[in-house]
Amino acid sequence: MQEKIIVGVTDAAVSRRAVDWATERATIRGDRLELGSIVGGAAGVIGEG
């Protein structure tokens, strides 16, 4: 059964490693791979919480 792997992408080194891992796993298992990122921030949101 084909699974879906979703990876959030940033410019951080750990993100690149996550993409590498997910790409390898999806290739080996025949899974779908989706990458997502957020451009800019949410309007009207300031800080945490």
Backbone as JSON, one array per atom type, in Angstrom:
{
  "sequence": "MQEKIIVGVTDAAVSRRAVDWATERATIRGDRLELGSIVGGAAGVIGEG",
  "N": [[0.83, -1.18, 0.0], [0.57, 2.17, -0.88], [1.98, 4.84, 0.85], [1.85, 8.21, 2.19], [4.31, 10.61, 2.58], [4.96, 13.49, 4.31], [6.82, 16.42, 4.42], [7.95, 19.21, 6.14], [9.59, 22.1, 4.97], [12.45, 24.09, 5.46], [15.12, 26.53, 5.51], [16.99, 25.38, 7.1], [19.67, 23.19, 8.14], [18.9, 20.77, 9.31], [16.4, 20.43, 8.21], [17.01, 19.94, 5.54], [18.27, 17.47, 5.84], [16.07, 15.98, 6.69], [14.5, 16.03, 4.38], [16.2, 14.61, 2.65], [16.2, 12.09, 3.95], [13.45, 11.43, 3.79], [13.1, 11.38, 1.02], [14.73, 9.22, 0.28], [13.44, 7.13, 1.69], [10.85, 7.2, 0.55], [11.47, 6.54, -2.07], [12.5, 3.93, -1.82], [10.3, 2.54, -0.73], [8.25, 3.15, -2.44], [6.52, 5.2, -1.85], [4.47, 8.19, -1.77], [5.74, 11.5, -1.87], [5.51, 14.57, -0.32], [6.39, 17.92, -0.18], [6.42, 20.79, 1.86], [6.23, 24.29, 2.51], [6.22, 27.44, 4.24], [5.66, 30.64, 3.14], [6.54, 33.75, 4.13], [4.82, 35.3, 6.91], [1.89, 34.7, 8.96], [-0.78, 36.92, 8.54], [-1.31, 39.51, 10.82], [-0.4, 38.16, 13.07], [1.54, 38.15, 15.95], [4.43, 37.3, 17.54], [4.64, 34.56, 19.97], [1.86, 32.52, 20.99]],
  "CA": [[0.0, 0.0, 0.0], [1.36, 3.39, -0.98], [1.78, 5.81, 1.92], [2.25, 9.58, 1.87], [5.25, 11.23, 3.51], [4.9, 14.95, 4.2], [7.96, 17.02, 5.11], [8.03, 20.67, 6.14], [10.9, 22.5, 4.48], [12.99, 25.42, 5.76], [16.5, 26.61, 5.03], [17.85, 24.79, 8.12], [20.36, 21.95, 7.77], [18.09, 19.63, 9.75], [15.32, 20.28, 7.23], [17.6, 19.28, 4.35], [18.45, 16.06, 6.2], [14.74, 15.36, 6.71], [14.12, 15.83, 2.98], [17.02, 13.5, 2.15], [15.69, 10.85, 4.54], [12.13, 11.16, 3.25], [13.27, 11.03, -0.39], [15.24, 7.85, 0.22], [12.39, 6.22, 2.16], [9.78, 7.17, -0.45], [11.98, 5.82, -3.24], [12.61, 2.51, -1.48], [8.99, 1.96, -0.45], [7.27, 3.53, -3.45], [5.57, 6.12, -1.24], [4.37, 9.56, -2.29], [6.45, 12.48, -1.05], [5.05, 15.95, -0.48], [7.18, 18.91, 0.56], [5.67, 22.02, 2.07], [6.89, 25.38, 3.24], [5.4, 28.63, 4.41], [6.33, 31.84, 2.67], [6.04, 34.88, 4.89], [4.11, 34.95, 8.14], [0.45, 34.88, 8.95], [-1.14, 38.32, 8.73], [-1.88, 39.85, 12.11], [0.13, 37.34, 14.15], [2.75, 38.72, 16.52], [5.02, 36.5, 18.6], [4.06, 33.27, 20.33], [0.67, 32.46, 21.83]],
  "C": [[0.88, 1.25, 0.0], [0.97, 4.36, 0.14], [2.17, 7.2, 1.41], [3.17, 10.08, 2.97], [5.2, 12.73, 3.26], [6.03, 15.54, 5.04], [7.85, 18.54, 5.0], [9.45, 21.1, 5.82], [11.23, 23.93, 4.93], [14.4, 25.47, 5.2], [17.49, 26.02, 6.04], [18.48, 23.48, 7.64], [19.55, 20.72, 8.16], [16.92, 19.38, 8.79], [15.83, 19.58, 5.98], [17.83, 17.8, 4.63], [17.12, 15.32, 6.22], [14.26, 15.09, 5.29], [14.91, 14.67, 2.37], [16.5, 12.16, 2.65], [14.36, 10.46, 3.9], [12.2, 10.76, 1.78], [13.74, 9.59, -0.53], [14.15, 6.85, 0.61], [11.27, 6.09, 1.13], [10.21, 6.39, -1.68], [12.01, 4.32, -2.97], [11.24, 1.86, -1.37], [7.94, 2.26, -1.51], [6.19, 4.46, -2.91], [5.54, 7.45, -1.98], [5.09, 10.49, -1.33], [5.91, 13.86, -1.36], [5.9, 16.84, 0.41], [6.35, 20.17, 0.7], [6.5, 23.04, 2.81], [5.92, 26.55, 3.34], [6.23, 29.83, 3.99], [5.72, 33.03, 3.4], [5.32, 34.4, 6.15], [2.62, 35.14, 7.98], [0.13, 36.35, 9.26], [-1.77, 38.52, 10.11], [-1.36, 39.04, 13.28], [1.44, 37.95, 14.63], [3.22, 37.81, 17.65], [4.32, 35.17, 18.83], [2.81, 33.47, 21.17], [-0.21, 33.61, 21.69]]
}
